[in-house]
Structures are given as C-alpha cells and as structure tokens.
XYZ file of C-alpha atoms in Angstrom:
616
model
C 2.085 -50.955 -18.348
C 0.883 -47.427 -18.955
C 4.187 -45.848 -18.336
C 6.631 -48.165 -20.202
C 6.939 -49.817 -23.629
C 9.084 -52.786 -24.589
C 11.823 -52.789 -27.113
C 9.711 -54.602 -29.766
C 9.633 -54.208 -33.534
C 5.763 -53.888 -33.594
C 4.139 -50.448 -33.742
C 3.896 -48.545 -30.424
C 0.329 -47.388 -29.422
C -0.966 -44.811 -27.094
C -1.547 -47.239 -24.306
C 0.974 -45.829 -21.994
C -1.277 -43.502 -20.078
C 0.991 -41.985 -17.567
C 3.942 -41.237 -19.862
C 2.172 -40.499 -23.051
C 1.810 -36.918 -24.358
C 1.827 -35.106 -27.725
C 5.158 -35.308 -29.497
C 5.781 -31.508 -29.191
C 5.019 -31.220 -25.532
C 7.963 -30.334 -23.263
C 8.812 -32.666 -20.453
C 7.529 -31.223 -17.117
C 9.608 -30.839 -14.092
C 9.295 -33.593 -11.472
C 6.878 -32.973 -8.637
C 7.620 -34.228 -4.974
C 5.232 -36.969 -3.735
C 4.079 -37.941 -0.378
C 5.930 -40.614 1.546
C 2.734 -42.705 1.750
C 2.399 -42.914 -1.974
C 6.015 -44.227 -2.281
C 5.328 -46.841 0.398
C 2.280 -48.134 -1.557
C 4.331 -48.228 -4.769
C 7.109 -50.169 -3.023
C 4.519 -52.645 -1.519
C 3.308 -53.374 -5.029
C 6.788 -54.403 -6.118
C 7.875 -56.181 -2.977
C 4.686 -58.053 -2.027
C 2.299 -58.099 -5.014
C 4.954 -59.512 -7.339
C 5.381 -56.687 -9.890
C 8.758 -55.470 -11.150
C 7.602 -51.767 -11.391
C 4.804 -49.774 -9.821
C 3.888 -46.036 -10.392
C 1.491 -43.699 -8.807
C 0.055 -40.614 -10.456
C -1.977 -37.714 -9.105
C -4.479 -35.468 -10.839
C -3.145 -32.000 -11.546
C -4.833 -29.045 -12.984
C -8.142 -30.963 -13.305
C -7.210 -32.545 -16.652
C -3.766 -34.033 -16.219
C -2.114 -36.932 -14.411
C 1.371 -36.558 -13.086
C 3.697 -39.412 -12.027
C 4.677 -38.695 -8.388
C 6.062 -42.031 -7.110
C 7.856 -44.890 -8.895
C 9.243 -48.015 -7.202
C 11.082 -51.099 -8.446
C 13.609 -49.616 -10.881
C 15.856 -46.500 -10.640
C 16.010 -46.083 -14.356
C 12.184 -46.167 -14.537
C 11.963 -43.613 -11.704
C 14.451 -41.303 -13.446
C 12.570 -41.478 -16.805
C 9.029 -41.224 -15.401
C 8.929 -38.968 -12.337
C 7.207 -35.699 -13.164
C 5.819 -36.756 -16.584
C 2.269 -35.985 -17.376
C -0.583 -37.175 -19.540
C -4.137 -36.036 -19.969
C -7.063 -37.564 -18.182
C -8.810 -37.805 -21.508
C -6.141 -40.413 -22.779
C -6.790 -42.444 -19.628
C -10.491 -42.329 -20.169
C -10.085 -43.503 -23.743
C -8.109 -46.598 -22.485
C -10.669 -47.304 -19.744
C -13.395 -47.550 -22.456
C -11.745 -50.659 -23.895
C -10.508 -52.135 -20.567
C -11.735 -55.125 -18.653
C -12.990 -54.370 -15.194
C -11.408 -56.519 -12.530
C -13.008 -55.033 -9.491
C -11.138 -51.816 -8.745
C -8.622 -52.815 -11.428
C -8.670 -52.100 -15.128
C -6.856 -54.362 -17.638
C -6.275 -53.543 -21.316
C -4.600 -56.388 -23.285
C -2.212 -55.321 -25.972
C -4.457 -56.807 -28.724
C -6.993 -54.045 -28.158
C -4.597 -51.158 -28.590
C -5.507 -50.780 -32.224
C -8.657 -49.076 -31.116
C -6.720 -46.100 -29.719
C -5.477 -42.947 -31.397
C -2.227 -43.573 -32.952
C -1.185 -39.934 -33.099
C 0.197 -39.983 -29.605
C 3.805 -40.995 -29.043
C 5.207 -42.880 -26.044
C 7.960 -41.497 -23.941
C 9.303 -43.510 -20.993
C 11.482 -46.242 -19.766
C 11.925 -49.212 -22.190
C 12.610 -52.538 -20.521
C 14.110 -55.584 -22.163
C 11.262 -58.199 -22.114
C 10.443 -61.277 -24.107
C 6.878 -62.562 -23.543
C 6.310 -66.186 -22.337
C 4.324 -68.815 -24.142
C 0.687 -69.223 -23.382
C -2.718 -67.302 -23.279
C -2.057 -65.717 -19.898
C 1.490 -64.549 -20.756
C 2.105 -60.882 -19.978
C 2.791 -58.818 -23.016
C 5.010 -55.652 -22.759
C 2.144 -53.533 -24.054
C -0.435 -54.829 -21.590
C -1.996 -52.221 -19.332
C -2.865 -52.929 -15.742
C -3.981 -49.980 -13.492
C -6.406 -48.916 -10.758
C -8.052 -45.511 -11.067
C -8.032 -43.874 -7.565
C -11.217 -42.135 -6.660
C -12.190 -39.777 -3.776
C -15.161 -40.505 -1.522
C -17.300 -38.182 -3.774
C -16.390 -40.303 -6.847
C -14.037 -37.904 -8.590
C -10.717 -39.190 -10.102
C -7.703 -38.183 -7.899
C -4.982 -40.450 -9.259
C -3.869 -43.759 -10.927
C -1.914 -46.833 -9.618
C -0.082 -48.618 -12.501
C 1.672 -52.018 -12.401
C 4.050 -53.640 -14.897
C 6.446 -56.559 -15.311
C 4.873 -59.338 -13.076
C 7.713 -61.438 -11.729
C 6.126 -64.696 -12.939
C 5.544 -63.197 -16.415
C 1.823 -63.984 -16.269
C -1.396 -61.926 -16.098
C -2.560 -61.862 -12.568
C -5.038 -64.345 -11.458
C -7.957 -63.800 -8.947
C -5.740 -64.124 -5.861
C -3.093 -61.666 -7.171
C -5.957 -59.288 -8.172
C -7.332 -59.285 -4.607
C -3.920 -58.240 -3.245
C -3.659 -55.580 -5.935
C -7.115 -54.194 -5.060
C -6.110 -53.846 -1.442
C -3.074 -51.798 -2.527
C -5.388 -49.837 -4.755
C -7.560 -48.923 -1.719
C -4.407 -47.950 0.218
C -3.176 -45.885 -2.728
C -6.524 -44.026 -3.027
C -6.312 -43.186 0.725
C -2.629 -42.050 0.428
C -3.375 -39.977 -2.715
C -6.250 -38.248 -0.976
C -4.153 -37.455 2.005
C -1.356 -36.174 -0.241
C -3.618 -33.912 -2.209
C -5.285 -32.569 0.923
C -1.814 -31.931 2.457
C -0.702 -30.161 -0.772
C -3.869 -28.056 -0.799
C -3.409 -27.210 2.886
C 0.169 -26.139 2.200
C -0.991 -23.966 -0.707
C -3.614 -22.379 1.454
C -1.063 -21.559 4.082
C 1.366 -20.203 1.453
C -1.309 -18.026 -0.168
C -2.688 -16.849 3.107
C 0.723 -15.998 4.358
C 1.408 -14.057 1.098
C -1.833 -12.127 1.488
C -0.963 -11.277 5.063
C 2.442 -10.081 4.134
C 0.953 -7.774 1.517
C -1.535 -6.412 4.085
C 1.247 -5.934 6.590
C 3.191 -3.986 3.974
C 0.384 -1.799 2.767
C 1.294 1.853 2.723
C 0.129 3.825 5.714
C 0.205 7.064 3.562
C -2.794 6.133 1.580
C -6.542 6.303 2.115
C -8.810 3.311 2.692
C -9.746 2.987 -0.913
C -6.172 2.902 -2.092
C -5.204 0.414 0.520
C -8.050 -1.915 -0.476
C -6.810 -1.643 -4.029
C -3.326 -2.646 -2.995
C -4.463 -5.622 -0.803
C -7.781 -6.764 -2.196
C -6.600 -8.986 -5.063
C -4.048 -10.701 -2.731
C -6.810 -11.461 -0.168
C -9.154 -12.804 -2.741
C -6.637 -15.034 -4.401
C -4.890 -16.095 -1.089
C -8.299 -17.335 0.411
C -9.781 -18.691 -2.804
C -12.620 -16.197 -2.620
C -14.900 -14.958 -5.438
C -14.958 -11.426 -4.000
C -14.762 -9.330 -0.885
C -15.730 -6.016 0.761
C -14.674 -4.133 3.810
C -17.013 -2.313 6.204
C -15.200 0.401 8.226
C -16.900 1.985 11.103
C -17.143 5.761 11.490
C -14.097 7.120 13.313
C -16.359 8.792 15.851
C -18.277 5.551 16.399
C -21.554 7.267 15.331
C -22.833 4.165 13.482
C -22.094 5.288 9.961
C -19.938 2.981 7.881
C -17.789 3.009 4.743
C -18.227 -0.134 2.507
C -15.540 -0.655 -0.140
C -15.527 -3.616 -2.662
C -12.318 -5.019 -4.043
C -13.424 -4.363 -7.682
C -14.289 -0.788 -6.943
C -18.113 -1.507 -7.247
C -20.509 -0.050 -4.865
C -21.720 -2.324 -2.027
C -25.149 -1.413 -0.830
C -26.244 -3.205 2.194
C -29.749 -2.684 3.699
C -29.823 -0.595 6.757
C -30.762 -3.621 8.865
C -27.714 -5.611 7.663
C -25.431 -2.696 8.349
C -26.576 -2.766 11.934
C -26.383 -6.580 12.062
C -22.828 -6.540 10.595
C -21.595 -3.955 13.133
C -22.965 -5.738 16.122
C -21.646 -9.014 14.852
C -18.166 -7.585 14.149
C -17.952 -6.234 17.731
C -19.129 -9.517 19.173
C -16.610 -11.418 17.038
C -13.760 -9.115 17.937
C -14.463 -9.434 21.679
C -14.366 -13.238 21.290
C -11.590 -13.239 18.682
C -13.383 -15.468 16.328
C -14.322 -15.602 12.607
C -17.825 -16.611 11.500
C -18.816 -18.595 8.435
C -22.282 -18.305 7.052
C -23.415 -20.813 4.349
C -26.748 -20.120 2.593
C -27.246 -23.876 2.067
C -27.014 -24.767 5.762
C -29.227 -24.393 8.869
C -29.494 -21.134 10.715
C -26.289 -19.709 12.167
C -26.465 -20.169 15.957
C -24.997 -16.704 16.681
C -27.609 -14.905 14.643
C -31.362 -14.423 15.515
C -33.622 -16.210 13.093
C -34.828 -13.012 11.525
C -31.345 -11.592 11.056
C -30.093 -14.902 9.574
C -32.849 -15.043 7.082
C -32.176 -11.421 6.023
C -28.430 -12.187 5.584
C -29.212 -15.319 3.546
C -31.734 -13.522 1.353
C -29.187 -10.698 0.609
C -26.530 -13.238 -0.211
C -28.818 -15.155 -2.530
C -29.670 -11.868 -4.309
C -26.028 -11.221 -5.223
C -25.177 -14.847 -6.086
C -23.045 -15.610 -2.947
C -23.245 -19.149 -1.466
C -21.086 -18.616 1.722
C -19.196 -15.857 3.357
C -16.252 -15.702 5.800
C -17.086 -12.759 8.216
C -13.811 -11.333 9.788
C -13.720 -8.703 12.574
C -11.128 -5.929 11.966
C -9.646 -4.225 15.008
C -6.694 -3.143 17.037
C -6.347 -3.596 20.802
C -9.792 -3.497 22.364
C -11.373 -1.580 19.579
C -13.310 -3.087 16.664
C -12.860 -0.960 13.588
C -14.975 -2.920 11.033
C -15.241 -6.197 9.251
C -13.873 -7.933 6.218
C -16.272 -10.115 4.266
C -14.834 -12.789 1.818
C -17.425 -14.408 -0.500
C -17.675 -17.770 -2.403
C -20.194 -19.157 -4.792
C -22.358 -22.070 -3.594
C -20.279 -24.490 -5.902
C -17.000 -23.587 -4.207
C -15.434 -25.795 -1.489
C -15.948 -24.954 2.131
C -13.663 -22.608 4.064
C -10.920 -24.500 5.900
C -9.736 -24.179 9.501
C -6.351 -23.060 8.230
C -8.066 -20.190 6.300
C -10.223 -19.241 9.246
C -7.208 -19.069 11.478
C -5.118 -17.107 8.996
C -7.790 -14.593 8.171
C -8.274 -13.774 11.851
C -4.619 -12.631 11.873
C -5.305 -10.591 8.829
C -8.166 -8.897 10.754
C -5.512 -7.731 13.199
C -3.155 -6.498 10.480
C -6.065 -4.701 8.759
C -7.000 -3.042 12.057
C -3.440 -1.514 12.073
C -3.706 -0.442 8.483
C -7.128 1.125 9.112
C -5.838 3.073 12.057
C -2.875 4.283 9.985
C -5.129 5.194 7.113
C -7.479 7.122 9.481
C -4.527 8.975 10.774
C -3.277 9.803 7.252
C -6.753 10.968 6.236
C -7.212 13.057 9.373
C -3.845 14.673 8.835
C -4.636 15.313 5.145
C -7.993 16.859 6.148
C -6.365 19.060 8.784
C -3.781 20.265 6.313
C -6.541 21.247 3.855
C -8.468 22.943 6.685
C -5.261 24.779 7.690
C -4.675 25.828 4.130
C -8.294 26.991 3.802
C -7.945 28.887 7.169
C -4.698 30.574 5.988
C -6.375 31.659 2.726
C -9.343 33.044 4.761
C -6.981 34.803 7.200
C -5.095 36.439 4.238
C -8.292 37.654 2.672
C -9.683 38.811 5.991
C -6.503 40.819 6.684
C -6.639 42.302 3.224
C -10.329 43.213 3.624
C -9.995 44.743 7.046
C -6.830 46.690 5.888
C -8.620 48.176 2.977
C -11.585 49.110 5.158
C -9.217 50.905 7.494
C -7.240 52.589 4.661
C -10.162 54.832 3.447
C -11.084 56.444 6.895
C -7.412 56.841 7.665
C -7.003 58.777 4.496
C -9.860 61.024 5.526
C -8.474 61.521 8.914
C -5.020 62.426 7.610
C -6.515 64.878 5.149
C -8.540 66.826 7.838
C -5.572 66.848 10.163
C -3.644 68.588 7.519
C -6.335 71.121 7.065
C -6.526 71.760 10.808
C -2.758 72.209 11.272
C -2.693 75.161 8.894
C -5.172 77.189 10.901
C -3.554 80.083 12.961
C -6.282 80.616 15.508
C -6.063 77.157 17.138
C -5.034 77.293 20.864
C -1.857 75.547 21.991
C -3.695 72.697 23.653
C -5.665 72.004 20.401
C -2.305 72.048 18.462
C -0.733 69.582 20.834
C -3.781 67.157 20.638
C -3.720 67.421 16.811
C 0.023 66.462 16.841
C -0.708 63.441 19.125
C -3.512 62.440 16.658
C -1.146 62.824 13.801
C 1.440 60.591 15.435
C -1.208 57.927 16.191
C -2.588 58.213 12.705
C 0.895 57.744 11.172
C 1.483 54.557 13.286
C -1.909 53.133 12.369
C -1.201 53.888 8.675
C 2.032 52.077 8.909
C 0.302 49.054 10.398
C -2.404 49.102 7.686
C 0.232 49.268 4.963
C 2.140 46.299 6.633
C -1.038 44.347 6.729
C -1.838 45.043 3.072
C 1.694 44.014 2.135
C 1.498 40.901 4.269
C -1.725 39.755 2.680
C -0.344 40.407 -0.729
C 3.027 38.623 -0.389
C 1.249 35.755 1.707
C -1.327 34.944 -0.929
C -0.426 31.326 -1.978
C -1.973 31.989 -5.448
C 0.105 35.044 -6.063
C 2.660 34.928 -8.949
C 5.856 36.864 -8.634
C 6.599 38.827 -11.881
C 10.109 37.974 -12.028
C 12.875 40.143 -13.521
C 16.657 40.057 -13.188
C 17.522 41.993 -10.072
C 21.017 43.149 -8.952
C 20.742 42.331 -5.277
C 23.707 44.554 -4.364
C 21.855 47.583 -5.910
C 18.669 46.648 -3.907
C 20.690 46.478 -0.684
C 22.259 49.860 -1.408
C 18.764 51.442 -1.894
C 17.554 49.915 1.486
C 20.716 51.089 3.069
C 19.872 54.721 2.106
C 16.401 54.407 3.491
C 17.551 53.187 6.887
C 20.687 55.378 7.243
C 18.718 58.450 8.716
C 17.161 56.264 11.366
C 20.515 54.733 12.187
C 22.031 58.201 12.668
C 19.208 59.200 14.934
C 19.828 56.276 17.078
C 23.615 56.712 17.053
C 24.080 53.374 15.400
C 26.879 52.964 12.824
C 25.546 51.592 9.538
C 28.520 50.242 7.589
C 28.472 50.600 3.782
C 27.212 47.376 2.027
C 29.914 45.014 1.110
C 29.982 42.483 -1.694
C 31.648 39.108 -1.328
C 31.892 37.647 -4.877
C 31.774 38.786 -8.445
C 28.854 41.185 -9.349
C 27.588 38.774 -12.058
C 26.939 36.161 -9.339
C 24.858 38.394 -7.101
C 21.867 38.475 -9.354
C 18.546 36.918 -8.551
C 15.133 36.796 -10.379
C 12.196 38.455 -8.675
C 10.290 41.597 -7.793
C 12.864 44.362 -6.955
C 10.390 46.400 -4.816
C 9.548 43.359 -2.699
C 13.112 42.434 -2.269
C 14.002 46.038 -1.254
C 11.228 45.989 1.297
C 12.566 42.673 2.763
C 16.109 43.988 3.056
C 14.794 47.276 4.513
C 12.874 45.387 7.141
C 15.911 43.424 8.218
C 18.164 46.553 8.309
C 15.520 48.492 10.162
C 15.244 45.706 12.806
C 18.885 45.546 13.191
C 19.146 49.313 13.888
C 16.005 49.332 16.172
C 17.394 46.620 18.430
C 21.062 47.805 18.495
C 22.366 50.055 21.313
C 23.923 53.405 20.606
C 27.686 53.170 19.595
C 27.267 49.687 18.063
C 27.615 48.788 14.374
C 25.363 47.068 11.794
C 26.927 45.435 8.760
C 25.343 44.146 5.616
C 27.144 41.722 3.235
C 25.977 40.356 -0.138
C 27.644 37.026 -0.976
C 27.156 33.929 -3.193
C 27.281 30.435 -2.078
C 26.308 26.846 -3.200
C 24.040 24.709 -1.209
C 23.118 21.174 -2.088
C 24.554 21.866 -5.506
C 22.384 24.962 -6.081
C 23.677 28.514 -6.418
C 22.341 31.063 -3.908
C 22.727 34.854 -3.269
C 22.699 35.602 0.463
C 22.202 38.978 2.146
C 23.699 38.955 5.764
C 22.626 41.666 8.198
C 24.801 41.500 11.257
C 24.143 43.547 14.375
C 25.601 43.816 17.959
C 22.178 44.241 19.534
C 20.195 42.562 22.401
C 19.953 39.134 20.589
C 17.193 36.690 20.604
C 16.539 33.776 22.985
C 16.230 30.183 21.730
C 12.530 30.129 22.636
C 11.803 33.277 20.685
C 13.805 32.118 17.608
C 11.151 29.411 16.835
C 8.386 31.931 16.415
C 10.154 34.948 14.994
C 8.322 34.810 11.587
C 4.822 34.456 12.916
C 2.468 37.359 12.275
C 2.148 39.738 15.220
C 4.731 37.907 17.290
C 6.721 40.048 19.663
C 9.650 38.882 21.694
C 9.202 37.922 25.381
C 12.370 39.933 26.149
C 11.246 43.016 28.086
C 13.970 45.059 26.467
C 12.712 44.189 23.017
C 9.106 44.859 23.986
C 10.121 48.381 24.982
C 10.800 49.134 21.266
C 7.773 50.032 19.161
C 6.741 47.434 16.530
C 3.746 45.572 15.156
C 5.275 42.138 14.890
C 4.797 42.022 11.108
C 8.179 43.036 9.738
C 9.908 39.560 9.902
C 6.681 37.817 8.695
C 6.705 40.048 5.711
C 10.371 39.145 5.102
C 9.710 35.414 5.467
C 6.730 35.632 3.043
C 8.733 37.514 0.422
C 11.540 35.100 0.627
C 9.246 32.124 0.190
C 7.560 33.708 -2.726
C 10.960 34.041 -4.390
C 11.846 30.383 -3.719
C 14.180 31.310 -0.805
C 14.170 31.411 2.952
C 15.579 33.252 5.981
C 18.153 32.020 8.365
C 18.791 33.328 11.894
C 21.937 32.973 14.050
C 21.561 34.710 17.452
C 22.547 34.708 21.132
C 20.830 36.587 23.794
C 22.836 39.697 24.665
C 25.380 39.167 21.881
C 23.713 40.217 18.612
C 22.079 38.588 15.678
C 22.698 37.668 12.097
C 19.803 37.499 9.697
C 20.468 35.900 6.240
C 18.057 36.316 3.386
C 18.848 33.392 0.991
C 17.582 33.515 -2.571
C 18.081 31.282 -5.605
C 20.814 32.901 -7.973
C 19.551 33.795 -11.450
C 20.628 31.651 -14.323
C 23.538 33.304 -16.079
C-alpha cells in the first residue's frame, strides 16, 4: 500500500505515495477529517476485506494529506497528518494498471521509480503467500478521487487484504463503489472546509472593519480595512464609492491599492442608483461578465458595466451597498478575475453585514472630517479676526494721535469761552478712553497671534508684581480700596519664570486693576506670589484676591472672551471694554500657562495667574 512498507530485507522504493516525502522534510501536524471520510475508510476494512484503509485530501494544490485511517491504531498514529506530493502519485500512476476507478502497481515495477525518496510510515509484519496472485507488502492499490470537473481532490488507498490475495473482479467492483463514496465524501469535506474558511476570513474582515478608527479620514480607513476585505473574500481588488455628504451626486472613489479609480460618468450614475436600490432591498448584487445580462440592470447599462470591467481585466464583481439606517452612503465593489471561483452565498451574506459596518465607519469618518474642517475654518477665522483687529486699531491710532495733538493746542489758548473749554475737556476724556481701547486692541492682536514667538528671558515674578502694584496703588487710593503689599510664599529662587517681563507686568496689572475696580470702598485686595507643583511640574502662581461683587457661575464660563461684559448690573455700571481678562488669558497661554478663577457672587473673587517655573 502507498502508506506502509513491510519489514523486508529487500530495498524500499518510493511506492508509498501517501507517506513518502524527502528525507529532510519535517513531519506535518495532523489535520482533522470529516466523519464521512472515516466512515468510508472503515467500510473498506470491515466489508471490502482489507486490513487497513486510508483517505487523503489535496492540500495547497500540490500535496496530499492523510486525513482518515481505519483498521489499525498504530497505522493511524503513524500516518494521520503526513503529506506527500501530487507529483509522486502521478509518477506511480504512470506505471499502474487501470482497474476501472482503481489503480494497481505491483511491487515488481517499483524499480522504475525515483529511489531518492525515503519511506516513512507504519511497518506491518507480513509474509507473502505462494502463488502469482499473492499480495506483496510493496503492492500499491489506490483510487484517485476526482471532482465532477475532473480535478484531483484526494486518494483512497488499501492494504493488507485479509485473504492475502490481490483482489479479483468481484472485490474490485466493491472497492470501486467505495471509491465513488470516498470521492463524494472528499468533495463534501473540502467544500465544508472551504466554507468554514470563508466564514472565518469574512468574520475577521468584519471585525477589522468594526474596529476601524473613527478618528481617520476615508482614505486612511480604506488603508486600514482594504487588505482584510480583499483577503477575507478572496477578491483580486476592491474600491469604495462614497456619495457626497450633501447628496449632490458627487462621489469619492477610493481603491484599496491607492490607485485612482476612474469610472465613466454614466457608470457613476448607474452605481449610485443601484446602490440606493440595493440598500432599500438589503441585497448584494453579483455581476459576471461571462453570463447573461443582469436582470436588475437595463440592457444598455449592463453592456456599459461589462465593457468597463473587461477593460480593466475584471471577470466578476460583488456590488455591496453601504449605509446606515435608511440612508445609503455609497457602495463597496469587490473584484475577481474571470478564472476565479464564483462568489458563494456565505460571502454574499457576510459582505452585506460589512456594508452596514462600513456605513457606520463612513458616518464617523464624515463627522471626523467635518470636525477637522471646522477646526481649520475656526483657526483661519481667528487669524483673520486678529489681523482685522490689528488693522483697524492701527487705522484708528493715527487720527487719534492727530485729535490729541490739536486738543493740546486748543487747551493752551486763553481767549476760549468757558463753554468751549468744557467741550474740549469732554472731548479729551472721550479721546483718552478711545485711545485706551485702541491700545488694548493692539495688545490683544499682538499677544493673540498664534504665530507669535515670546522672546523669553528669566523674570523675577515677585519684582513684576511689585511694579504692577505701584501702577495700581493710586487708583486703589482714589477708590478707597486697601491694596496690601505683595507677599511671597516660597523661596525667591523658586518664583522665577521665563517670558516677556512687559507682557507679564501687563497681565498682573490688569488683574489688580479689575480687583480694585470691582471692590467696594473699605475692602482689601491682596496679591500673593507662590510656587506649587501640578502633575509633577513646577509652577509659579500669582493670586489676586478681592472682596468685591463676585462673579456668577454663568459669567465665569465666558470671562476670557473678547468684549465680554458681565450680566451683573452692578458690574456693568463700572467702565470697561471687556478686553482686560482676554489679554491676560492670551498672555498666559503665550507663556505656556493659564488663568484660574474662584468666585462667588457677592463674596469676592480670586484670580490665579499660573506660569511654568523657570529651570534652575
């Protein structure tokens, strides 16, 4: 038999097809067989009168693997999972006698085979009987198992006839019947294995699609999932057509290999209409260029599709609608060459589920792209606003300078009447306020420029606070608010930051000025400079504490917006432009810091300017 050899003294030949392999080849791991194959092998041993039977299946096109053995446990243990090449079987079949579906190679012909192959398998104890029809241990009896299309799918091998004789015509007819049963069982087993592999690959592909990142654009998502889809469905290639988000008929076509997919305008319209129809009916369409016209497509459209597929070397496609809920979002096209097998029902069912999963991914990708686009638009708008403020401020600065100069000239004239002098004073006050607004706008545009680089130097923050304290002290005295001297909480060496001293002084001045402006007479404003560690990083913090009117929870969320004024009537009664805190926040951000606020309406506020500490 092809899978065993006898313990004889004569040379062993390469006639053991199922168990032969090159001497240096590793023993393969056993492969599970279908129950039907095992039943056929057991029938050969129980009814056909052979001591051992084995069934092999074709693997990887050019190999035969033993998947079922009956009749002897030692033989099964030695042979299950072993492989040999189809070429070695074909070599033996060239010298075999044809007994219908059976092939028989007597041991005396084995000298014609390649002696460089060694035999590995179960070795029974057998002494041949006398006579010309005696079974020899090196005799080969097998039946190649063929699919309906004529391709080899397996091999049935028999050995050790119980009567010790080569089978006669009656025994051969019984064996041929078992060979037919074995071919049927082998075909079913291979189909079942192929189906299981299709299910596994399709499931893997679907899992990859489900886990695709929702924080990528469509092109990146296709790159993540495309290879898995092609492999999972045994396709040669694929592309995705995604409809325009506003449903204006435009589409994005993306190929898995990154190449450009150019569909004629007519086919774009045909694909969109077909995708929406398929989604509404929840079905997948298969179009084969070698078959008759697809029933769902008009004759002209079908001819155009076939012509296009022929032009790119595609034999068939699986057309999958992509959508979410009632909305069709596009289509997925998987392609195969004309020589590839047909799409299976399992693949069609699985790929429809993937159409649902891709619909969710497309919606997420659209949301991500829309959000990304909005962020860029907002950034561009912010840059435009900053430049607009700077331009308008500069344009206001020049005429204001002229107005202030002429006011100074007029105020030195002695012959002006009293009413004119009063008017000039009012004009002067208004001009001063307007100049202050222009200066704030210019500063805001400068510190808010995202492309601005702060010229950093080591700054003693306690010294900056002291200078700002001196600037605000006169205003505090005028308002009868006690401005406590600055206090340091920590070693001076730890109260140093890196940044622009003038900008930092302006930030602290604004905070102190606001505290004084919104504090009632007789109250006190304190300022403390301290060091702290936050999330492992060293910071220097300037706390400005007042006992003023406080800030409501609703207002605290908008405090640092440009031109925002509190909704508190008491706060609105105090003059201001709504730019002071916005400038503070921009300066803090430009220095890698931030501003914290703790406040309660009617009970005062604490503003904390937090900046990274300088490296010692």
